[in-house]
PDB file of C-alpha atoms in Angstrom:
ATOM      1  CA  UNK A 463      -6.461 -14.287   4.800  1.00 91.00           C
ATOM      2  CA  UNK A 464      -5.323 -12.016   1.885  1.00 96.00           C
ATOM      3  CA  UNK A 465      -5.028 -13.169  -1.648  1.00 97.00           C
ATOM      4  CA  UNK A 466      -2.894 -11.248  -4.082  1.00 97.00           C
ATOM      5  CA  UNK A 467      -2.296 -13.006  -7.300  1.00 97.00           C
ATOM      6  CA  UNK A 468      -3.261 -15.896  -6.103  1.00 95.00           C
ATOM      7  CA  UNK A 469      -0.468 -15.511  -3.187  1.00 96.00           C
ATOM      8  CA  UNK A 470      -2.349 -15.891   0.636  1.00 96.00           C
ATOM      9  CA  UNK A 471      -1.218 -13.880   3.340  1.00 96.00           C
ATOM     10  CA  UNK A 472      -2.167 -13.483   6.740  1.00 96.00           C
ATOM     11  CA  UNK A 473      -0.936 -10.142   7.664  1.00 97.00           C
ATOM     12  CA  UNK A 474      -2.406  -6.945   5.884  1.00 98.00           C
ATOM     13  CA  UNK A 475       0.480  -4.508   6.495  1.00 98.00           C
ATOM     14  CA  UNK A 476       3.332  -4.303   3.456  1.00 98.00           C
ATOM     15  CA  UNK A 477       6.456  -2.895   5.040  1.00 97.00           C
ATOM     16  CA  UNK A 478       8.772  -0.643   2.900  1.00 95.00           C
ATOM     17  CA  UNK A 479      12.206  -1.046   3.289  1.00 93.00           C
ATOM     18  CA  UNK A 480      13.978   2.504   3.057  1.00 91.00           C
ATOM     19  CA  UNK A 481      14.867   5.236   5.154  1.00 92.00           C
ATOM     20  CA  UNK A 482      15.699   3.348   8.220  1.00 95.00           C
ATOM     21  CA  UNK A 483      18.425   4.575  10.628  1.00 95.00           C
ATOM     22  CA  UNK A 484      20.213   1.118  10.123  1.00 94.00           C
ATOM     23  CA  UNK A 485      19.796  -2.167   8.313  1.00 93.00           C
ATOM     24  CA  UNK A 486      19.262  -3.782  11.671  1.00 94.00           C
ATOM     25  CA  UNK A 487      16.461  -1.460  12.750  1.00 96.00           C
ATOM     26  CA  UNK A 488      15.093  -1.802   9.593  1.00 95.00           C
ATOM     27  CA  UNK A 489      15.231  -6.004  10.143  1.00 95.00           C
ATOM     28  CA  UNK A 490      13.555  -5.502  13.536  1.00 96.00           C
ATOM     29  CA  UNK A 491      10.960  -3.631  12.285  1.00 97.00           C
ATOM     30  CA  UNK A 492      10.094  -6.002   9.768  1.00 97.00           C
ATOM     31  CA  UNK A 493       9.639  -8.565  12.714  1.00 96.00           C
ATOM     32  CA  UNK A 494       8.015  -6.693  14.759  1.00 97.00           C
ATOM     33  CA  UNK A 495       5.429  -6.122  12.195  1.00 97.00           C
ATOM     34  CA  UNK A 496       4.546  -9.110  11.332  1.00 96.00           C
ATOM     35  CA  UNK A 497       4.708  -8.728   7.752  1.00 97.00           C
ATOM     36  CA  UNK A 498       5.072 -11.087   5.326  1.00 97.00           C
ATOM     37  CA  UNK A 499       5.562  -8.513   2.024  1.00 97.00           C
ATOM     38  CA  UNK A 500       8.293  -5.861   2.185  1.00 96.00           C
ATOM     39  CA  UNK A 501       9.259  -3.334  -1.098  1.00 95.00           C
ATOM     40  CA  UNK A 502      12.406  -3.060  -1.957  1.00 93.00           C
ATOM     41  CA  UNK A 503      13.584  -0.596  -4.840  1.00 88.00           C
ATOM     42  CA  UNK A 504      15.858  -1.588  -7.190  1.00 78.00           C
ATOM     43  CA  UNK A 505      19.150   0.704  -7.130  1.00 59.00           C
ATOM     44  CA  UNK A 506      20.932   0.161 -10.581  1.00 43.00           C
ATOM     45  CA  UNK A 507      24.153   1.726  -8.674  1.00 38.00           C
ATOM     46  CA  UNK A 508      24.112  -1.564  -5.993  1.00 47.00           C
ATOM     47  CA  UNK A 509      22.309  -3.980  -7.618  1.00 49.00           C
ATOM     48  CA  UNK A 510      25.436  -6.064  -8.681  1.00 48.00           C
ATOM     49  CA  UNK A 511      27.665  -4.319  -5.976  1.00 50.00           C
ATOM     50  CA  UNK A 512      29.009  -5.091  -2.776  1.00 47.00           C
ATOM     51  CA  UNK A 513      26.549  -3.279  -0.483  1.00 57.00           C
ATOM     52  CA  UNK A 514      23.633  -4.488  -2.612  1.00 62.00           C
ATOM     53  CA  UNK A 515      24.567  -7.733  -2.235  1.00 71.00           C
ATOM     54  CA  UNK A 516      24.657  -7.614   1.418  1.00 80.00           C
ATOM     55  CA  UNK A 517      21.355  -5.828   1.652  1.00 81.00           C
ATOM     56  CA  UNK A 518      19.592  -8.380  -0.697  1.00 79.00           C
ATOM     57  CA  UNK A 519      20.944 -11.271   1.686  1.00 84.00           C
ATOM     58  CA  UNK A 520      19.436  -9.664   4.642  1.00 88.00           C
ATOM     59  CA  UNK A 521      16.126  -9.336   3.200  1.00 87.00           C
ATOM     60  CA  UNK A 522      16.126 -13.058   2.184  1.00 86.00           C
ATOM     61  CA  UNK A 523      17.232 -14.051   5.868  1.00 89.00           C
ATOM     62  CA  UNK A 524      13.668 -12.052   7.001  1.00 91.00           C
ATOM     63  CA  UNK A 525      11.829 -14.804   5.092  1.00 91.00           C
ATOM     64  CA  UNK A 526       9.370 -12.328   3.926  1.00 95.00           C
ATOM     65  CA  UNK A 527       8.420 -12.010   0.106  1.00 95.00           C
ATOM     66  CA  UNK A 528       9.897  -9.108  -1.913  1.00 95.00           C
ATOM     67  CA  UNK A 529       7.632  -6.788  -3.688  1.00 96.00           C
ATOM     68  CA  UNK A 530      10.531  -5.036  -5.885  1.00 95.00           C
ATOM     69  CA  UNK A 531       9.394  -1.245  -6.870  1.00 94.00           C
ATOM     70  CA  UNK A 532      10.138   1.341  -9.648  1.00 95.00           C
ATOM     71  CA  UNK A 533      10.673   4.094  -7.312  1.00 91.00           C
ATOM     72  CA  UNK A 534      11.930   7.302  -8.628  1.00 89.00           C
ATOM     73  CA  UNK A 535      10.828   6.218 -12.308  1.00 93.00           C
ATOM     74  CA  UNK A 536       9.764   9.503 -14.124  1.00 94.00           C
ATOM     75  CA  UNK A 537       8.965   7.659 -17.817  1.00 95.00           C
ATOM     76  CA  UNK A 538       7.105   4.605 -19.261  1.00 97.00           C
ATOM     77  CA  UNK A 539      10.077   3.558 -20.426  1.00 96.00           C
ATOM     78  CA  UNK A 540      12.487   4.167 -17.306  1.00 95.00           C
ATOM     79  CA  UNK A 541       9.512   2.127 -15.057  1.00 96.00           C
ATOM     80  CA  UNK A 542       9.483  -0.824 -17.522  1.00 97.00           C
ATOM     81  CA  UNK A 543      13.325  -1.131 -17.749  1.00 95.00           C
ATOM     82  CA  UNK A 544      13.167  -1.049 -14.455  1.00 95.00           C
ATOM     83  CA  UNK A 545      10.813  -3.599 -13.567  1.00 96.00           C
ATOM     84  CA  UNK A 546      12.920  -6.121 -16.518  1.00 96.00           C
ATOM     85  CA  UNK A 547      15.577  -5.609 -14.393  1.00 94.00           C
ATOM     86  CA  UNK A 548      13.937  -6.377 -11.130  1.00 93.00           C
ATOM     87  CA  UNK A 549      12.199  -9.559 -12.087  1.00 94.00           C
ATOM     88  CA  UNK A 550      15.924 -10.434 -13.298  1.00 92.00           C
ATOM     89  CA  UNK A 551      17.491  -9.692  -9.870  1.00 88.00           C
ATOM     90  CA  UNK A 552      14.349 -11.200  -7.365  1.00 89.00           C
ATOM     91  CA  UNK A 553      12.969 -13.986  -9.839  1.00 91.00           C
ATOM     92  CA  UNK A 554       9.363 -12.459  -9.076  1.00 95.00           C
ATOM     93  CA  UNK A 555       6.777 -11.616 -11.761  1.00 97.00           C
ATOM     94  CA  UNK A 556       5.792  -8.990  -8.739  1.00 97.00           C
ATOM     95  CA  UNK A 557       6.567  -5.465  -9.375  1.00 97.00           C
ATOM     96  CA  UNK A 558       5.130  -2.353  -7.202  1.00 97.00           C
ATOM     97  CA  UNK A 559       4.841   0.244 -10.402  1.00 97.00           C
ATOM     98  CA  UNK A 560       5.318   3.993  -9.854  1.00 96.00           C
ATOM     99  CA  UNK A 561       5.513   6.300 -12.676  1.00 96.00           C
ATOM    100  CA  UNK A 562       5.862   9.950 -10.550  1.00 94.00           C
ATOM    101  CA  UNK A 563       4.710  12.828 -12.645  1.00 91.00           C
ATOM    102  CA  UNK A 564       5.439  15.488 -10.326  1.00 86.00           C
ATOM    103  CA  UNK A 565       8.831  16.149  -8.566  1.00 84.00           C
ATOM    104  CA  UNK A 566       6.857  18.144  -5.506  1.00 84.00           C
ATOM    105  CA  UNK A 567       4.174  16.079  -4.803  1.00 85.00           C
ATOM    106  CA  UNK A 568       5.327  12.896  -6.210  1.00 87.00           C
ATOM    107  CA  UNK A 569       2.117  12.446  -7.480  1.00 91.00           C
ATOM    108  CA  UNK A 570       1.944   9.317 -10.340  1.00 93.00           C
ATOM    109  CA  UNK A 571       1.942  10.225 -13.910  1.00 94.00           C
ATOM    110  CA  UNK A 572      -1.543   8.179 -14.352  1.00 96.00           C
ATOM    111  CA  UNK A 573      -1.143   8.337 -18.125  1.00 96.00           C
ATOM    112  CA  UNK A 574       2.222   6.687 -18.031  1.00 97.00           C
ATOM    113  CA  UNK A 575       1.279   4.649 -15.481  1.00 97.00           C
ATOM    114  CA  UNK A 576      -1.639   3.027 -17.411  1.00 98.00           C
ATOM    115  CA  UNK A 577       0.539   2.624 -20.251  1.00 98.00           C
ATOM    116  CA  UNK A 578       3.266   1.048 -18.236  1.00 98.00           C
ATOM    117  CA  UNK A 579       0.748  -1.481 -16.661  1.00 98.00           C
ATOM    118  CA  UNK A 580      -0.578  -2.377 -19.819  1.00 98.00           C
ATOM    119  CA  UNK A 581       3.337  -3.172 -20.938  1.00 98.00           C
ATOM    120  CA  UNK A 582       4.081  -5.006 -18.055  1.00 98.00           C
ATOM    121  CA  UNK A 583       0.589  -7.262 -17.982  1.00 98.00           C
ATOM    122  CA  UNK A 584       1.191  -8.181 -21.678  1.00 98.00           C
ATOM    123  CA  UNK A 585       4.793  -9.505 -20.090  1.00 98.00           C
ATOM    124  CA  UNK A 586       3.594 -11.419 -17.455  1.00 97.00           C
ATOM    125  CA  UNK A 587       4.217  -9.295 -14.979  1.00 98.00           C
ATOM    126  CA  UNK A 588       1.858  -9.122 -11.491  1.00 98.00           C
ATOM    127  CA  UNK A 589       1.482  -5.237 -11.238  1.00 98.00           C
ATOM    128  CA  UNK A 590       0.624  -3.541  -8.150  1.00 98.00           C
ATOM    129  CA  UNK A 591       0.078  -0.027  -9.164  1.00 98.00           C
ATOM    130  CA  UNK A 592       0.487   3.172  -7.134  1.00 97.00           C
ATOM    131  CA  UNK A 593      -1.848   5.442  -8.280  1.00 97.00           C
ATOM    132  CA  UNK A 594      -4.135   8.332  -7.120  1.00 96.00           C
ATOM    133  CA  UNK A 595      -7.888   7.817  -5.518  1.00 95.00           C
ATOM    134  CA  UNK A 596      -9.477   8.827  -8.830  1.00 96.00           C
ATOM    135  CA  UNK A 597     -11.939   6.304 -10.080  1.00 96.00           C
ATOM    136  CA  UNK A 598     -11.510   6.618 -13.828  1.00 97.00           C
ATOM    137  CA  UNK A 599      -7.708   6.074 -13.813  1.00 97.00           C
ATOM    138  CA  UNK A 600      -8.593   2.747 -11.603  1.00 98.00           C
ATOM    139  CA  UNK A 601     -11.136   1.480 -14.104  1.00 98.00           C
ATOM    140  CA  UNK A 602      -8.236   1.779 -16.374  1.00 98.00           C
ATOM    141  CA  UNK A 603      -5.836   0.262 -14.596  1.00 98.00           C
ATOM    142  CA  UNK A 604      -7.529  -2.921 -14.384  1.00 98.00           C
ATOM    143  CA  UNK A 605      -8.531  -2.648 -18.233  1.00 98.00           C
ATOM    144  CA  UNK A 606      -4.584  -2.799 -18.755  1.00 98.00           C
ATOM    145  CA  UNK A 607      -4.500  -6.175 -16.313  1.00 97.00           C
ATOM    146  CA  UNK A 608      -4.434  -5.079 -12.794  1.00 98.00           C
ATOM    147  CA  UNK A 609      -5.486  -7.123 -10.240  1.00 98.00           C
ATOM    148  CA  UNK A 610      -5.339  -4.901  -7.160  1.00 98.00           C
ATOM    149  CA  UNK A 611      -5.091  -1.050  -6.935  1.00 98.00           C
ATOM    150  CA  UNK A 612      -3.003   0.743  -4.722  1.00 98.00           C
ATOM    151  CA  UNK A 613      -4.486   4.251  -4.202  1.00 97.00           C
ATOM    152  CA  UNK A 614      -2.637   6.991  -2.137  1.00 95.00           C
ATOM    153  CA  UNK A 615      -4.421   8.862   0.951  1.00 93.00           C
ATOM    154  CA  UNK A 616      -2.087  11.771   0.690  1.00 91.00           C
ATOM    155  CA  UNK A 617       1.425  12.512  -1.079  1.00 90.00           C
ATOM    156  CA  UNK A 618       4.490   9.990  -0.312  1.00 90.00           C
ATOM    157  CA  UNK A 619       5.768  10.770   2.946  1.00 88.00           C
ATOM    158  CA  UNK A 620       3.648  13.274   4.237  1.00 90.00           C
ATOM    159  CA  UNK A 621       1.928  11.888   6.846  1.00 90.00           C
ATOM    160  CA  UNK A 622      -1.105  13.590   6.549  1.00 94.00           C
ATOM    161  CA  UNK A 623      -3.570  10.831   6.673  1.00 94.00           C
ATOM    162  CA  UNK A 624      -6.497  10.411   4.275  1.00 95.00           C
ATOM    163  CA  UNK A 625      -7.359  13.553   2.482  1.00 94.00           C
ATOM    164  CA  UNK A 626     -10.426  12.337   0.612  1.00 95.00           C
ATOM    165  CA  UNK A 627     -12.538   9.988   2.529  1.00 95.00           C
ATOM    166  CA  UNK A 628     -15.302  10.092   0.037  1.00 95.00           C
ATOM    167  CA  UNK A 629     -13.092   8.733  -2.834  1.00 96.00           C
ATOM    168  CA  UNK A 630     -11.715   6.238  -1.097  1.00 97.00           C
ATOM    169  CA  UNK A 631     -15.145   4.883  -0.270  1.00 96.00           C
ATOM    170  CA  UNK A 632     -16.092   5.302  -3.735  1.00 96.00           C
ATOM    171  CA  UNK A 633     -13.570   3.046  -5.175  1.00 97.00           C
ATOM    172  CA  UNK A 634     -13.766   0.505  -2.499  1.00 97.00           C
ATOM    173  CA  UNK A 635     -17.827   0.332  -3.415  1.00 97.00           C
ATOM    174  CA  UNK A 636     -17.000   0.306  -6.930  1.00 97.00           C
ATOM    175  CA  UNK A 637     -14.637  -2.185  -6.995  1.00 98.00           C
ATOM    176  CA  UNK A 638     -16.048  -5.014  -3.835  1.00 96.00           C
ATOM    177  CA  UNK A 639     -14.218  -7.626  -4.715  1.00 95.00           C
ATOM    178  CA  UNK A 640     -10.594  -6.364  -6.148  1.00 97.00           C
ATOM    179  CA  UNK A 641      -8.167  -6.251  -3.374  1.00 98.00           C
ATOM    180  CA  UNK A 642      -7.208  -2.460  -2.726  1.00 98.00           C
ATOM    181  CA  UNK A 643      -4.060  -1.220  -0.630  1.00 98.00           C
ATOM    182  CA  UNK A 644      -3.694   2.180   0.409  1.00 97.00           C
ATOM    183  CA  UNK A 645      -0.376   3.280  -0.194  1.00 95.00           C
ATOM    184  CA  UNK A 646       1.213   6.830   0.393  1.00 90.00           C
ATOM    185  CA  UNK A 647       0.692   9.421   2.952  1.00 92.00           C
ATOM    186  CA  UNK A 648      -0.299   7.748   6.084  1.00 96.00           C
ATOM    187  CA  UNK A 649       1.319   8.755   9.264  1.00 96.00           C
ATOM    188  CA  UNK A 650      -0.438   7.670  12.318  1.00 97.00           C
ATOM    189  CA  UNK A 651      -1.221   4.089  13.365  1.00 98.00           C
ATOM    190  CA  UNK A 652      -5.052   5.855  13.783  1.00 97.00           C
ATOM    191  CA  UNK A 653      -4.734   6.502   9.845  1.00 98.00           C
ATOM    192  CA  UNK A 654      -4.069   3.330   9.009  1.00 98.00           C
ATOM    193  CA  UNK A 655      -7.348   2.050  11.222  1.00 98.00           C
ATOM    194  CA  UNK A 656      -9.223   4.723   9.432  1.00 97.00           C
ATOM    195  CA  UNK A 657      -8.965   3.138   5.931  1.00 97.00           C
ATOM    196  CA  UNK A 658      -9.326  -0.278   7.268  1.00 98.00           C
ATOM    197  CA  UNK A 659     -12.586   0.807   8.734  1.00 97.00           C
ATOM    198  CA  UNK A 660     -13.626   1.764   5.133  1.00 97.00           C
ATOM    199  CA  UNK A 661     -13.290  -1.990   3.897  1.00 97.00           C
ATOM    200  CA  UNK A 662      -9.541  -1.549   2.412  1.00 98.00           C
ATOM    201  CA  UNK A 663      -7.484  -4.439   2.542  1.00 98.00           C
ATOM    202  CA  UNK A 664      -4.288  -3.437   3.459  1.00 98.00           C
ATOM    203  CA  UNK A 665      -1.778  -0.758   3.908  1.00 98.00           C
ATOM    204  CA  UNK A 666       1.583  -0.072   2.509  1.00 97.00           C
ATOM    205  CA  UNK A 667       3.939   2.063   4.854  1.00 94.00           C
ATOM    206  CA  UNK A 668       7.557   3.337   5.030  1.00 96.00           C
ATOM    207  CA  UNK A 669       8.181   6.753   6.299  1.00 95.00           C
ATOM    208  CA  UNK A 670       6.066   6.592   9.195  1.00 96.00           C
ATOM    209  CA  UNK A 671       7.842   3.136  10.472  1.00 97.00           C
ATOM    210  CA  UNK A 672      11.267   4.161   9.387  1.00 97.00           C
ATOM    211  CA  UNK A 673      11.428   7.792  10.826  1.00 96.00           C
ATOM    212  CA  UNK A 674       9.790   7.033  13.787  1.00 96.00           C
ATOM    213  CA  UNK A 675      11.728   7.796  17.138  1.00 96.00           C
ATOM    214  CA  UNK A 676      11.702   3.526  17.632  1.00 98.00           C
ATOM    215  CA  UNK A 677      10.776   2.029  13.901  1.00 98.00           C
ATOM    216  CA  UNK A 678      10.450  -1.577  15.908  1.00 97.00           C
ATOM    217  CA  UNK A 679       7.968  -0.252  18.211  1.00 98.00           C
ATOM    218  CA  UNK A 680       5.827   1.789  15.903  1.00 98.00           C
ATOM    219  CA  UNK A 681       5.764  -0.781  13.063  1.00 98.00           C
ATOM    220  CA  UNK A 682       4.008  -2.914  16.036  1.00 98.00           C
ATOM    221  CA  UNK A 683       1.991  -0.297  16.556  1.00 98.00           C
ATOM    222  CA  UNK A 684       0.547   0.000  13.132  1.00 98.00           C
ATOM    223  CA  UNK A 685      -0.074  -3.678  13.160  1.00 98.00           C
ATOM    224  CA  UNK A 686      -2.336  -3.734  15.594  1.00 98.00           C
ATOM    225  CA  UNK A 687      -4.317  -0.685  14.091  1.00 98.00           C
ATOM    226  CA  UNK A 688      -4.585  -2.368  10.854  1.00 98.00           C
ATOM    227  CA  UNK A 689      -5.944  -5.412  12.618  1.00 98.00           C
ATOM    228  CA  UNK A 690      -8.190  -3.173  15.024  1.00 98.00           C
ATOM    229  CA  UNK A 691      -9.506  -1.443  11.970  1.00 98.00           C
ATOM    230  CA  UNK A 692     -10.246  -4.582   9.701  1.00 98.00           C
ATOM    231  CA  UNK A 693     -11.771  -6.352  12.696  1.00 97.00           C
ATOM    232  CA  UNK A 694     -14.087  -3.045  12.935  1.00 97.00           C
ATOM    233  CA  UNK A 695     -14.906  -3.349   9.609  1.00 96.00           C
ATOM    234  CA  UNK A 696     -15.790  -7.238   9.597  1.00 96.00           C
ATOM    235  CA  UNK A 697     -17.938  -6.801  12.715  1.00 96.00           C
ATOM    236  CA  UNK A 698     -19.983  -3.509  11.172  1.00 94.00           C
ATOM    237  CA  UNK A 699     -19.513  -0.137  13.045  1.00 88.00           C
ATOM    238  CA  UNK A 700     -22.294   2.373  13.675  1.00 87.00           C
ATOM    239  CA  UNK A 701     -23.021   4.577  11.154  1.00 84.00           C
ATOM    240  CA  UNK A 702     -23.017   8.580  12.224  1.00 85.00           C
ATOM    241  CA  UNK A 703     -26.566   9.577  13.522  1.00 83.00           C
ATOM    242  CA  UNK A 704     -27.796  13.641  12.937  1.00 84.00           C
ATOM    243  CA  UNK A 705     -29.525  12.980  16.314  1.00 84.00           C
ATOM    244  CA  UNK A 706     -28.772  11.936  20.014  1.00 85.00           C
ATOM    245  CA  UNK A 707     -30.356   8.224  20.732  1.00 81.00           C
ATOM    246  CA  UNK A 708     -30.266   7.204  24.246  1.00 80.00           C
ATOM    247  CA  UNK A 709     -28.271   4.045  25.248  1.00 79.00           C
ATOM    248  CA  UNK A 710     -30.782   3.669  27.906  1.00 77.00           C
ATOM    249  CA  UNK A 711     -35.149   3.156  26.571  1.00 71.00           C
ATOM    250  CA  UNK A 712     -37.396   5.523  27.680  1.00 65.00           C
ATOM    251  CA  UNK A 713     -40.334   4.034  26.630  1.00 67.00           C
ATOM    252  CA  UNK A 714     -42.319   2.110  29.366  1.00 63.00           C
ATOM    253  CA  UNK A 715     -40.151   3.353  32.143  1.00 64.00           C
ATOM    254  CA  UNK A 716     -41.568   4.689  35.337  1.00 62.00           C
ATOM    255  CA  UNK A 717     -41.920   8.497  35.305  1.00 61.00           C
ATOM    256  CA  UNK A 718     -41.294  10.127  38.941  1.00 63.00           C
ATOM    257  CA  UNK A 719     -42.741  13.376  39.251  1.00 60.00           C
TER     258      UNK A 719
END
């Protein structure tokens, strides 16, 4: 089981709800994934409107836990205000905190992120910070009150997979008991398996599933890959070697000449 701010979940896949061809396709992908947590961005223009109400009703019908998202926020003030609104709309203290610093890469503004995290944690929010793979930033977020971290492995929606394995490995080693969830940049099930083999606790996906030819089938594929990567980590994998090692021993064997 995975414990996130005192809540236990069995699935290690968190799924986003944006970009799908239709609400019905999104709902089927959520079901096939087996996820217990979905992220939902608070859209101010639809939060109280008809389309927004219908969407929230669909999400509730799926029987999953909602992780509101401050996606699209580019300042501390905007992110904090959006988080407060999300708590009212969704009746949860959980918040996926994004403070975007660069329009092209969608890289987090780590300075604003730490500041916003400190404000929200002091107000009782349970913050899921979308951050880079920088170790010092991670330490600052923990000092600010975050009890888990969500580092990227590549820019949002890039589908490039892990770009800095050493940095991800360092984060895992530095925070052995802290839940670490890879968020952003994963494009293939093999990418998800790779980060889980590093000992990460979960993966958050959206674009790679929503934009697949068959989102529901892709969601199921990712779920299987995440389970396989986790099982491999727990089993203890063979580390790479510099030289070949025969699988059949030669010492003590008969020699024919």
